[in-house]
Short mmCIF file of C-alpha atoms and ligand atoms in Angstrom, two decimals:
data_model
loop_
_atom_site.label_atom_id
_atom_site.label_comp_id
_atom_site.label_asym_id
_atom_site.label_seq_id
_atom_site.Cartn_x
_atom_site.Cartn_y
_atom_site.Cartn_z
CA MET A 541 -10.29 9.79 28.18
CA ALA A 542 -9.48 6.06 28.10
CA ARG A 543 -6.20 4.98 29.65
CA LEU A 544 -3.45 4.22 27.14
CA VAL A 545 -1.48 0.99 27.53
CA VAL A 546 1.62 0.79 25.36
CA VAL A 547 3.60 -2.38 24.80
CA SER A 548 6.97 -2.51 23.07
CA ASN A 549 10.00 -4.74 23.34
CA ARG A 550 12.39 -1.91 24.20
CA VAL A 551 11.35 0.52 26.90
CA PRO A 552 13.38 3.68 27.51
CA ILE A 553 13.62 3.32 31.27
CA PRO A 554 14.62 6.77 32.45
CA ASP A 555 18.39 6.82 32.50
CA LYS A 556 19.98 8.96 35.19
CA SER A 557 22.98 9.67 32.93
CA GLY A 558 20.63 11.30 30.40
CA THR A 559 21.96 9.14 27.56
CA ALA A 560 19.53 9.10 24.66
CA PRO A 561 17.85 5.78 23.93
CA ALA A 562 19.02 4.33 20.61
CA GLY A 563 16.29 4.02 18.00
CA GLY A 564 13.39 6.16 16.92
CA LEU A 565 10.71 4.08 18.59
CA ALA A 566 11.74 4.86 22.15
CA VAL A 567 12.24 8.57 21.52
CA ALA A 568 8.98 9.11 19.68
CA LEU A 569 6.83 7.04 21.98
CA GLN A 570 8.24 8.59 25.09
CA SER A 571 7.31 12.08 23.89
CA ALA A 572 3.81 10.96 22.96
CA LEU A 573 3.20 9.04 26.17
CA GLU A 574 4.63 11.72 28.47
CA ALA A 575 2.07 14.17 27.11
CA ARG A 576 -0.89 11.84 27.53
CA GLY A 577 0.11 9.59 30.42
CA GLY A 578 -0.44 5.85 30.65
CA LEU A 579 1.11 2.46 31.25
CA TRP A 580 4.11 1.15 29.28
CA LEU A 581 4.99 -2.52 29.41
CA GLY A 582 8.12 -4.04 27.93
CA TRP A 583 11.35 -5.91 28.39
CA SER A 584 13.65 -4.68 31.16
CA GLY A 585 16.68 -5.42 28.96
CA ARG A 586 17.87 -8.02 31.50
CA SER A 587 18.01 -11.77 31.06
CA CYS A 588 18.09 -14.47 33.71
CA ALA A 589 18.06 -18.24 34.17
CA ASP A 590 14.94 -20.17 33.11
CA ASP A 591 13.36 -20.37 36.55
CA ALA A 592 14.37 -16.91 37.76
CA VAL A 593 11.90 -14.57 36.04
CA GLY A 594 10.46 -12.57 38.89
CA PRO A 595 7.34 -10.41 39.09
CA LEU A 596 6.87 -7.31 36.95
CA GLN A 597 8.97 -4.37 38.07
CA MET A 598 6.70 -1.35 38.38
CA GLN A 599 8.21 2.13 38.23
CA LYS A 600 6.38 5.45 37.98
CA GLU A 601 8.11 8.37 36.26
CA GLY A 602 6.05 11.53 35.76
CA ASN A 603 3.00 10.66 33.75
CA ILE A 604 4.16 7.19 32.77
CA GLU A 605 3.92 3.98 34.76
CA TYR A 606 6.48 1.46 33.50
CA ALA A 607 5.93 -2.29 33.91
CA LEU A 608 9.12 -4.14 33.09
CA THR A 609 9.72 -7.82 32.74
CA ASP A 610 12.94 -9.79 32.57
CA LEU A 611 13.26 -12.51 29.96
CA THR A 612 15.19 -15.74 30.22
CA GLU A 613 18.50 -16.13 28.39
CA ARG A 614 16.82 -18.60 26.10
CA ASP A 615 13.99 -16.14 25.38
CA VAL A 616 16.44 -13.41 24.44
CA GLU A 617 18.41 -15.74 22.22
CA GLU A 618 15.42 -17.21 20.39
CA TYR A 619 12.92 -14.34 20.32
CA TYR A 620 15.04 -11.16 20.24
CA GLN A 621 18.40 -12.13 18.74
CA GLY A 622 16.88 -15.00 16.80
CA PHE A 623 13.52 -14.58 15.12
CA ALA A 624 13.05 -10.80 15.58
CA ASN A 625 16.53 -9.73 14.56
CA ARG A 626 17.77 -12.55 12.32
CA VAL A 627 14.52 -13.23 10.44
CA LEU A 628 11.98 -10.40 10.65
CA TRP A 629 14.44 -7.51 10.64
CA PRO A 630 16.44 -8.62 7.57
CA ILE A 631 13.31 -9.68 5.68
CA CYS A 632 11.49 -6.40 6.34
CA HIS A 633 14.64 -4.60 5.17
CA TYR A 634 14.80 -6.65 1.96
CA ARG A 635 17.85 -8.66 3.08
CA LEU A 636 16.68 -12.20 2.41
CA ASP A 637 20.34 -13.13 2.08
CA LEU A 638 20.86 -12.38 5.79
CA ALA A 639 17.72 -14.13 7.09
CA GLU A 640 18.56 -17.20 9.20
CA TYR A 641 15.27 -18.96 9.67
CA GLY A 642 15.07 -21.65 12.34
CA ARG A 643 12.07 -23.42 13.88
CA ARG A 644 13.50 -23.14 17.39
CA GLU A 645 13.76 -19.33 17.10
CA MET A 646 10.31 -19.11 15.55
CA ALA A 647 8.81 -21.16 18.40
CA GLY A 648 10.64 -18.92 20.91
CA TYR A 649 9.15 -15.83 19.24
CA PHE A 650 5.58 -17.09 19.61
CA ARG A 651 6.28 -18.35 23.14
CA VAL A 652 7.59 -14.97 24.30
CA ASN A 653 4.62 -13.19 22.73
CA ARG A 654 2.37 -15.48 24.70
CA PHE A 655 4.40 -14.66 27.79
CA PHE A 656 4.03 -10.90 27.18
CA ALA A 657 0.26 -11.47 26.88
CA SER A 658 0.19 -13.24 30.24
CA ARG A 659 2.14 -10.38 31.86
CA LEU A 660 -0.15 -7.75 30.42
CA LEU A 661 -3.43 -9.50 31.13
CA PRO A 662 -3.71 -8.74 34.89
CA LEU A 663 -2.98 -5.05 34.24
CA ILE A 664 -5.68 -4.46 31.64
CA GLU A 665 -8.84 -2.56 32.58
CA PRO A 666 -12.02 -2.77 30.50
CA ASP A 667 -11.78 0.62 28.71
CA ASP A 668 -8.02 0.67 28.12
CA LEU A 669 -6.76 1.40 24.64
CA ILE A 670 -3.91 -1.02 23.97
CA TRP A 671 -1.21 0.06 21.54
CA ILE A 672 1.43 -2.50 20.59
CA HIS A 673 4.62 -1.56 18.79
CA ASP A 674 6.91 -3.09 16.24
CA TYR A 675 7.95 -6.39 14.71
CA HIS A 676 8.88 -8.10 17.97
CA LEU A 677 5.24 -8.28 19.01
CA ILE A 678 3.21 -9.04 15.87
CA PRO A 679 1.25 -11.99 17.41
CA LEU A 680 0.52 -10.24 20.72
CA ALA A 681 -3.05 -9.18 19.93
CA ALA A 682 -3.96 -12.68 18.76
CA GLU A 683 -2.57 -14.05 22.03
CA LEU A 684 -4.53 -11.49 24.05
CA ARG A 685 -7.72 -12.28 22.14
CA ARG A 686 -7.17 -15.96 22.82
CA GLN A 687 -6.93 -15.09 26.50
CA GLY A 688 -10.26 -13.24 26.37
CA VAL A 689 -9.25 -9.61 25.86
CA THR A 690 -11.93 -7.64 23.99
CA ASN A 691 -10.35 -4.18 24.32
CA ARG A 692 -9.49 -2.11 21.28
CA ILE A 693 -5.96 -3.07 20.24
CA GLY A 694 -3.80 -1.18 17.76
CA PHE A 695 -0.43 -2.03 16.24
CA PHE A 696 2.19 0.26 14.74
CA LEU A 697 5.04 -1.08 12.64
CA HIS A 698 8.10 1.17 12.87
CA ILE A 699 10.02 -0.64 10.14
CA PRO A 700 9.19 -1.21 6.45
CA TRP A 701 6.74 -3.84 5.30
CA PRO A 702 8.27 -5.58 2.27
CA ALA A 703 6.74 -6.68 -1.02
CA PRO A 704 4.89 -10.04 -0.97
CA ASP A 705 7.64 -11.93 -2.85
CA VAL A 706 10.02 -11.03 -0.05
CA PHE A 707 7.68 -11.46 2.92
CA HIS A 708 6.29 -14.74 1.66
CA ALA A 709 9.77 -16.22 1.55
CA MET A 710 9.51 -16.52 5.32
CA PRO A 711 8.14 -20.00 6.14
CA VAL A 712 5.81 -18.74 8.87
CA HIS A 713 4.48 -15.70 7.01
CA GLU A 714 0.87 -16.83 6.89
CA ALA A 715 0.60 -17.23 10.67
CA LEU A 716 2.06 -13.75 11.12
CA LEU A 717 -0.29 -12.19 8.58
CA THR A 718 -3.26 -13.90 10.17
CA SER A 719 -2.28 -12.76 13.64
CA LEU A 720 -2.17 -9.16 12.42
CA THR A 721 -5.85 -9.39 11.50
CA ALA A 722 -6.64 -9.66 15.24
CA TYR A 723 -5.86 -5.94 15.65
CA ASP A 724 -8.44 -3.19 15.24
CA VAL A 725 -6.06 -0.67 13.71
CA LEU A 726 -2.77 -1.40 11.95
CA GLY A 727 -0.43 1.53 11.39
CA PHE A 728 2.37 1.67 8.82
CA GLN A 729 4.95 4.38 8.19
CA THR A 730 4.06 4.94 4.54
CA GLU A 731 1.42 4.27 1.93
CA HIS A 732 3.92 1.99 0.20
CA ASP A 733 4.24 -0.21 3.32
CA ARG A 734 0.45 -0.42 3.71
CA GLU A 735 0.06 -1.41 0.06
CA ASN A 736 2.72 -4.10 0.40
CA PHE A 737 0.84 -5.44 3.42
CA ALA A 738 -2.50 -5.33 1.56
CA ASP A 739 -0.90 -7.23 -1.35
CA CYS A 740 0.38 -9.88 1.10
CA LEU A 741 -3.13 -10.32 2.52
CA SER A 742 -4.79 -10.52 -0.84
CA ARG A 743 -2.27 -13.01 -2.30
CA ARG A 744 -3.03 -15.35 0.59
CA ASP A 745 -6.75 -14.52 0.50
CA LEU A 746 -6.76 -13.65 4.20
CA ALA A 747 -9.04 -10.60 4.14
CA ALA A 748 -11.36 -8.77 1.75
CA ARG A 749 -10.49 -5.17 1.01
CA LEU A 750 -13.52 -2.92 1.53
CA ASP A 751 -11.88 0.39 0.62
CA ALA A 752 -8.42 2.00 0.83
CA SER A 753 -8.09 1.44 4.60
CA ARG A 754 -10.70 -1.12 5.65
CA PHE A 755 -10.40 -4.88 5.46
CA ALA A 756 -12.89 -7.56 6.48
CA THR A 757 -12.08 -10.96 7.86
CA ASP A 758 -13.70 -13.45 10.16
CA GLY A 759 -16.89 -11.35 10.52
CA ARG A 760 -15.13 -8.17 11.59
CA VAL A 761 -13.54 -5.10 10.03
CA PHE A 762 -10.07 -3.74 10.76
CA THR A 763 -8.26 -0.65 9.54
CA ALA A 764 -4.78 -0.53 7.97
CA ARG A 765 -3.47 2.97 7.25
CA PRO A 766 -0.24 4.92 6.94
CA TYR A 767 0.52 7.09 10.00
CA PRO A 768 3.96 8.60 9.34
CA ILE A 769 5.69 9.05 12.68
CA GLY A 770 6.92 12.53 13.58
CA ILE A 771 9.15 14.26 16.11
CA GLU A 772 8.63 16.95 18.74
CA THR A 773 9.31 19.58 16.09
CA GLU A 774 9.13 22.79 18.12
CA GLU A 775 10.78 21.30 21.21
CA PHE A 776 13.67 19.89 19.20
CA ALA A 777 14.18 23.21 17.39
CA ALA A 778 14.33 24.99 20.77
CA LEU A 779 16.74 22.37 22.13
CA ALA A 780 19.09 22.91 19.18
CA LYS A 781 19.00 26.66 19.66
CA ARG A 782 19.90 26.34 23.34
CA ALA A 783 22.64 23.80 22.60
CA ALA A 784 24.53 26.36 20.55
CA GLN A 785 25.48 28.03 23.87
CA THR A 786 27.01 24.93 25.46
CA ALA A 787 30.69 24.25 26.12
CA LEU A 788 30.62 21.12 23.94
CA HIS A 789 29.31 23.13 21.02
CA LYS A 790 32.07 25.68 21.40
CA ARG A 791 34.75 22.97 21.71
CA MET A 792 33.46 21.26 18.61
CA LEU A 793 33.47 24.49 16.60
CA GLN A 794 36.99 25.13 17.73
CA SER A 795 38.15 21.66 16.76
CA LEU A 796 36.66 22.07 13.28
CA ASP A 797 38.91 25.07 12.77
CA GLY A 798 36.79 26.52 9.96
CA LYS A 799 36.10 23.20 8.22
CA GLN A 800 32.55 22.38 7.15
CA LEU A 801 30.86 19.71 9.23
CA ILE A 802 29.02 16.85 7.54
CA ILE A 803 27.13 14.61 9.94
CA GLY A 804 25.78 11.06 9.95
CA VAL A 805 23.96 9.52 12.94
CA ASP A 806 22.79 5.91 12.83
CA ARG A 807 22.62 2.79 14.95
CA LEU A 808 25.29 0.42 13.68
CA ASP A 809 23.04 -1.57 11.37
CA TYR A 810 23.46 -2.97 7.86
CA SER A 811 20.17 -1.35 6.81
CA LYS A 812 21.64 2.11 7.38
CA GLY A 813 23.99 2.01 4.38
CA ILE A 814 27.01 3.21 6.37
CA THR A 815 29.63 1.46 4.23
CA GLN A 816 28.06 2.79 1.01
CA ARG A 817 28.00 6.26 2.61
CA ILE A 818 31.70 6.16 3.45
CA ASP A 819 32.40 5.01 -0.11
CA ALA A 820 30.34 7.95 -1.40
CA PHE A 821 32.21 10.37 0.85
CA GLU A 822 35.52 8.98 -0.39
CA SER A 823 34.34 9.29 -3.99
CA PHE A 824 33.37 12.93 -3.32
CA LEU A 825 36.79 13.72 -1.79
CA THR A 826 38.62 12.00 -4.64
CA ARG A 827 36.65 13.64 -7.46
CA HIS A 828 36.57 17.05 -5.76
CA SER A 829 40.05 17.14 -4.35
CA ASP A 830 39.76 20.91 -3.72
CA SER A 831 37.34 19.97 -0.90
CA GLN A 832 39.97 17.90 0.92
CA ARG A 833 40.99 19.53 4.22
CA LYS A 834 37.86 21.75 4.00
CA VAL A 835 35.28 19.24 5.28
CA THR A 836 34.98 16.68 8.09
CA LEU A 837 32.50 13.83 8.25
CA LEU A 838 31.39 13.10 11.81
CA GLN A 839 29.81 9.65 11.83
CA ILE A 840 28.12 8.88 15.17
CA THR A 841 27.23 5.20 15.31
CA PRO A 842 26.21 3.61 18.61
CA LYS A 843 26.77 -0.14 18.62
CA SER A 844 23.65 -2.21 18.38
CA ARG A 845 22.61 -5.88 18.73
CA SER A 846 26.28 -6.88 19.01
CA GLU A 847 25.35 -10.49 19.92
CA VAL A 848 23.92 -10.99 16.42
CA PRO A 849 26.76 -12.19 14.14
CA GLU A 850 25.92 -9.88 11.19
CA TYR A 851 26.19 -6.86 13.50
CA GLU A 852 29.47 -7.99 15.00
CA ALA A 853 30.92 -8.43 11.50
CA MET A 854 29.68 -5.01 10.52
CA GLN A 855 31.36 -3.33 13.50
CA ARG A 856 34.70 -4.56 12.21
CA ALA A 857 33.95 -3.72 8.58
CA VAL A 858 32.95 -0.08 9.21
CA ALA A 859 35.84 0.61 11.58
CA GLU A 860 38.30 -0.81 9.03
CA GLN A 861 36.75 1.16 6.21
CA ALA A 862 36.86 4.48 8.10
CA GLY A 863 40.47 3.74 9.07
CA ARG A 864 41.38 2.96 5.46
CA VAL A 865 39.89 6.23 4.12
CA ASN A 866 41.57 8.25 6.87
CA GLY A 867 44.86 6.51 6.19
CA ALA A 868 44.64 7.07 2.43
CA LEU A 869 43.40 10.68 2.35
CA GLY A 870 44.16 12.16 5.79
CA THR A 871 47.09 14.46 6.51
CA VAL A 872 48.98 15.23 9.71
CA ASP A 873 46.48 17.94 10.59
CA TRP A 874 43.28 16.66 8.92
CA VAL A 875 41.22 13.53 9.56
CA PRO A 876 38.46 13.17 6.92
CA ILE A 877 36.19 10.93 9.05
CA ARG A 878 35.64 11.12 12.79
CA TYR A 879 33.99 7.84 13.67
CA ILE A 880 32.37 7.46 17.09
CA ASN A 881 30.78 4.29 18.50
CA ARG A 882 28.60 5.67 21.25
CA SER A 883 25.34 7.52 21.63
CA LEU A 884 25.32 11.18 22.60
CA ARG A 885 22.83 12.98 24.78
CA ARG A 886 20.02 14.63 22.85
CA PRO A 887 21.06 18.24 23.53
CA ALA A 888 24.58 17.50 22.28
CA LEU A 889 23.20 15.85 19.16
CA ALA A 890 20.81 18.72 18.52
CA GLY A 891 23.72 21.19 18.72
CA LEU A 892 25.81 19.15 16.29
CA TYR A 893 22.93 19.00 13.80
CA ARG A 894 22.67 22.77 13.96
CA MET A 895 26.37 23.21 13.36
CA ALA A 896 26.45 20.84 10.36
CA LYS A 897 26.28 22.08 6.78
CA LEU A 898 25.04 18.73 5.56
CA ALA A 899 23.48 15.56 6.98
CA LEU A 900 23.94 12.22 5.23
CA VAL A 901 20.88 10.08 5.90
CA THR A 902 21.36 7.32 3.38
CA PRO A 903 19.81 4.04 4.59
CA LEU A 904 19.40 1.23 2.08
CA ARG A 905 15.94 0.75 3.59
CA ASP A 906 14.34 2.46 6.59
CA GLY A 907 10.83 2.61 8.05
CA MET A 908 10.94 6.38 8.60
CA ASN A 909 14.27 7.74 9.96
CA LEU A 910 13.80 10.38 12.60
CA VAL A 911 17.40 11.61 12.34
CA ALA A 912 16.37 13.20 9.03
CA LYS A 913 13.48 15.01 10.71
CA GLU A 914 15.51 16.10 13.74
CA PHE A 915 18.27 17.45 11.52
CA VAL A 916 15.80 19.68 9.68
CA ALA A 917 14.16 20.89 12.90
CA ALA A 918 17.57 21.82 14.35
CA GLN A 919 18.58 24.16 11.52
CA ARG A 920 18.97 27.92 11.62
CA GLU A 921 16.26 29.60 9.56
CA GLU A 922 18.66 32.26 8.29
CA ASP A 923 21.33 29.78 7.14
CA PRO A 924 20.06 26.18 7.13
CA GLY A 925 22.12 23.10 6.35
CA VAL A 926 21.14 20.60 3.64
CA LEU A 927 19.56 17.20 4.15
CA LEU A 928 20.78 14.49 1.79
CA LEU A 929 18.25 11.70 2.07
CA SER A 930 17.89 8.18 0.69
CA ARG A 931 14.85 7.53 -1.50
CA PHE A 932 14.45 4.28 0.44
CA ALA A 933 13.80 5.93 3.81
CA GLY A 934 10.13 6.43 4.75
CA ALA A 935 11.00 10.08 5.48
CA ALA A 936 11.57 10.66 1.74
CA GLN A 937 7.80 10.33 1.18
CA GLU A 938 7.29 13.47 3.26
CA LEU A 939 10.55 15.41 2.97
CA LYS A 940 10.48 15.72 -0.79
CA GLU A 941 12.53 18.94 -0.72
CA ALA A 942 15.59 17.11 0.64
CA VAL A 943 18.32 16.19 -1.85
CA LEU A 944 17.11 12.69 -2.64
CA VAL A 945 19.67 10.05 -3.57
CA ASN A 946 19.95 6.36 -4.38
CA PRO A 947 22.46 5.13 -1.78
CA TYR A 948 23.44 2.17 -3.97
CA ASP A 949 24.77 4.69 -6.51
CA VAL A 950 28.01 5.56 -4.74
CA GLU A 951 29.32 8.03 -7.33
CA GLY A 952 25.91 9.66 -7.72
CA THR A 953 25.73 10.15 -3.95
CA GLY A 954 29.28 11.55 -3.98
CA GLU A 955 28.21 14.11 -6.60
CA ALA A 956 25.09 14.96 -4.56
CA ILE A 957 27.38 15.73 -1.59
CA ALA A 958 29.31 18.17 -3.77
CA ARG A 959 26.10 19.82 -5.06
CA SER A 960 24.66 20.09 -1.55
CA LEU A 961 27.76 21.76 -0.13
CA ALA A 962 27.68 24.29 -2.96
CA MET A 963 23.94 24.98 -2.76
CA PRO A 964 23.06 28.70 -2.72
CA LEU A 965 21.53 30.15 0.43
CA GLU A 966 18.19 30.97 -1.22
CA GLU A 967 17.65 27.40 -2.39
CA ARG A 968 18.62 26.02 1.02
CA ARG A 969 16.12 28.30 2.69
CA GLU A 970 13.32 27.38 0.30
CA ARG A 971 13.89 23.66 0.76
CA TRP A 972 14.22 23.97 4.53
CA SER A 973 11.11 26.06 4.98
CA ALA A 974 8.97 23.62 2.93
CA MET A 975 10.28 20.70 5.03
CA MET A 976 9.68 22.58 8.28
CA THR A 977 6.06 23.23 7.27
CA THR A 978 5.62 19.46 6.84
CA LEU A 979 7.30 18.68 10.17
CA ARG A 980 5.16 21.22 12.00
CA ALA A 981 1.96 19.90 10.45
CA ASN A 982 2.74 16.30 11.36
CA ASP A 983 4.65 16.17 14.61
CA VAL A 984 4.77 13.25 17.03
CA PHE A 985 1.70 14.47 18.89
CA THR A 986 -0.39 14.57 15.71
CA TRP A 987 0.86 11.08 14.86
CA CYS A 988 -0.19 9.78 18.26
CA ASP A 989 -3.55 11.58 18.32
CA THR A 990 -4.48 10.49 14.80
CA PHE A 991 -3.72 6.85 15.53
CA LEU A 992 -5.52 6.83 18.87
CA LYS A 993 -8.55 8.65 17.46
CA ASP A 994 -8.93 5.93 14.83
CA LEU A 995 -8.45 3.24 17.46
CA ALA A 996 -10.94 4.78 19.91
CA ALA A 997 -13.55 4.98 17.13
CA LYS A 998 -13.51 1.19 16.70
CA PRO A 999 -16.18 -0.91 18.37
CA VAL A 1000 -15.15 -3.11 21.28
CA GLN A 1001 -14.73 -6.69 20.06
CA LYS A 1002 -17.18 -9.38 21.01
CA ALA A 1003 -15.81 -12.04 23.30
CA ARG A 1004 -14.93 -15.11 21.28
CA PRO A 1005 -16.14 -18.55 22.23
CA ALA A 1006 -12.62 -19.96 22.06
CA SER A 1007 -11.18 -17.32 24.35
CA VAL A 1008 -9.79 -17.97 27.79
CA SER A 1009 -11.23 -15.59 30.35
CA THR A 1010 -8.70 -16.10 33.13
CA PRO A 1011 -5.04 -15.15 32.95
CA VAL A 1012 -2.65 -17.97 32.20
CA ARG A 1013 0.06 -18.31 34.81
CA THR A 1014 3.56 -17.36 33.76
CA SER A 1015 4.78 -20.91 34.08
CA GLU A 1016 1.98 -22.14 31.80
CA ALA A 1017 2.70 -19.45 29.27
CA ARG A 1018 6.33 -20.51 29.20
CA THR A 1019 5.80 -24.23 28.89
CA GLN A 1020 2.72 -24.46 26.66
CA PRO A 1021 3.82 -26.13 23.43
CA LEU A 1022 3.72 -24.06 20.29
CA ARG A 1023 1.14 -26.46 18.83
CA LYS A 1024 -1.32 -25.31 21.47
CA ALA A 1025 -0.32 -21.66 21.36
CA MET A 1026 -1.13 -21.62 17.67
CA SER A 1027 -4.19 -23.81 17.81
CA THR A 1028 -6.64 -21.68 15.80
CA PRO A 1029 -7.17 -23.12 12.33
CA VAL A 1030 -5.87 -20.02 10.56
CA ALA A 1031 -2.56 -19.97 12.43
CA ARG A 1032 -0.90 -22.61 10.30
CA TRP A 1033 2.62 -22.81 8.97
CA SER A 1034 3.41 -23.04 5.35
O1 F6P B 894 12.84 1.58 15.40
C1 F6P B 894 13.14 0.27 15.08
C2 F6P B 894 13.76 -0.44 16.25
O2 F6P B 894 14.01 -1.75 15.90
C3 F6P B 894 12.93 -0.45 17.50
O3 F6P B 894 11.94 -1.41 17.55
C4 F6P B 894 14.00 -0.68 18.50
O4 F6P B 894 13.64 -0.42 19.81
C5 F6P B 894 15.12 0.21 18.00
O5 F6P B 894 15.02 0.11 16.61
C6 F6P B 894 16.50 -0.16 18.51
O6 F6P B 894 16.78 -1.52 18.35
P1 F6P B 894 17.02 -2.49 19.60
O7 F6P B 894 15.85 -2.32 20.52
O8 F6P B 894 17.14 -3.85 19.00
O9 F6P B 894 18.29 -2.01 20.23
#
């Protein structure tokens, strides 16, 4: 079996405290890679002065060899906080109003991708399958090809791909689309995302569509398909079962004092619809006042990307909103919303999911949302809780038996909370068992195997005349002007 080389911006370096990594990417990939073994290259999470980037830090943990690189402060500002999280993230989540496009950040994004290519190059062996993840690293395959890599290279996008009118509003969209055609296999979370991508290609006439999944460009054929990401279904179910015996679980049950638990777990991000969710919960409590003092919403929201201004503003807004609802509706012995700003360990989370009567997973837009899947897997077969799920989460394409809501409709979501809490046992069991069948059929291992099978079936690319066969030195990769880094005729700005 060929060695697997994974590249992602964020790498879940094993944390001695056992704290769960925030974000679905790290959790899912770690499960998949642990089972198969391989090399995982990414950012160490540390930044340093311009001339202080040292060699790769290699660390072997079980089946996985980690190769971590520091980035400079300027890199982090321009590539991660700038282009990735203030341009690509809002645009892919349909928030053109929040996109802050700047040429400096865009140049930093391409420069860092070139730098990642130069770090990866010396580690690549001829038969390796290279699998690159998420929006931070879109141009990485094109950079590797330019540096002579002919290996099979796949890409998986964990976040949504927006409609052409939205994506094309980004000044550099054509260069990004073109660079994606350098991959052999492109994976999207849903059919809808793949179709949006195909529409973007066809509007710019960048590739010819051969059939549903195959596209031809530049004398070669690449695949673009939906591969909905899954979870470790059986393992998570077992974890939740075990967690019910822990001291934390017992303390939590005690503190609920017979009240029904409603749970929400999200990174603090504007795409997650947390303010609309709190509004919906308030609407539910106001319209169904008999439920007051009988339910508690536990909202677990680890802080995220706090250096980005929109996230900082949101931290304040959500805390104020939760405080306002608690102040208006709470009593001396009842707090409607328990709002927590840190991540919990996975066993603790699994136990809380199992205890909850209802999960509110109501993003305004989400690639997949693995919280929805983990909540379902954690339930008790004999008395399962209800999943209330946004239609705009990728998970809604698979978990059709959830209670599907439009999170922009605050009152409608409030009424759906009331219906879910009153749902008869038989209906809950029917919905849960249908969702569990789906989660068992498509777990994270199936996701990984299906993608890698498609990638392995691709022919090795021919070396290109324009390619560079020797690794560029780090210093070159850092200082090469963008003009040169994007010198192929197709990689133009518009
Ligand atoms: O799953 C989407 C994603 O953006 C991942 O790429 C990322 O690792 C995770 O969410 C958490 O975000 P960040 O790495 O910016 O903290």
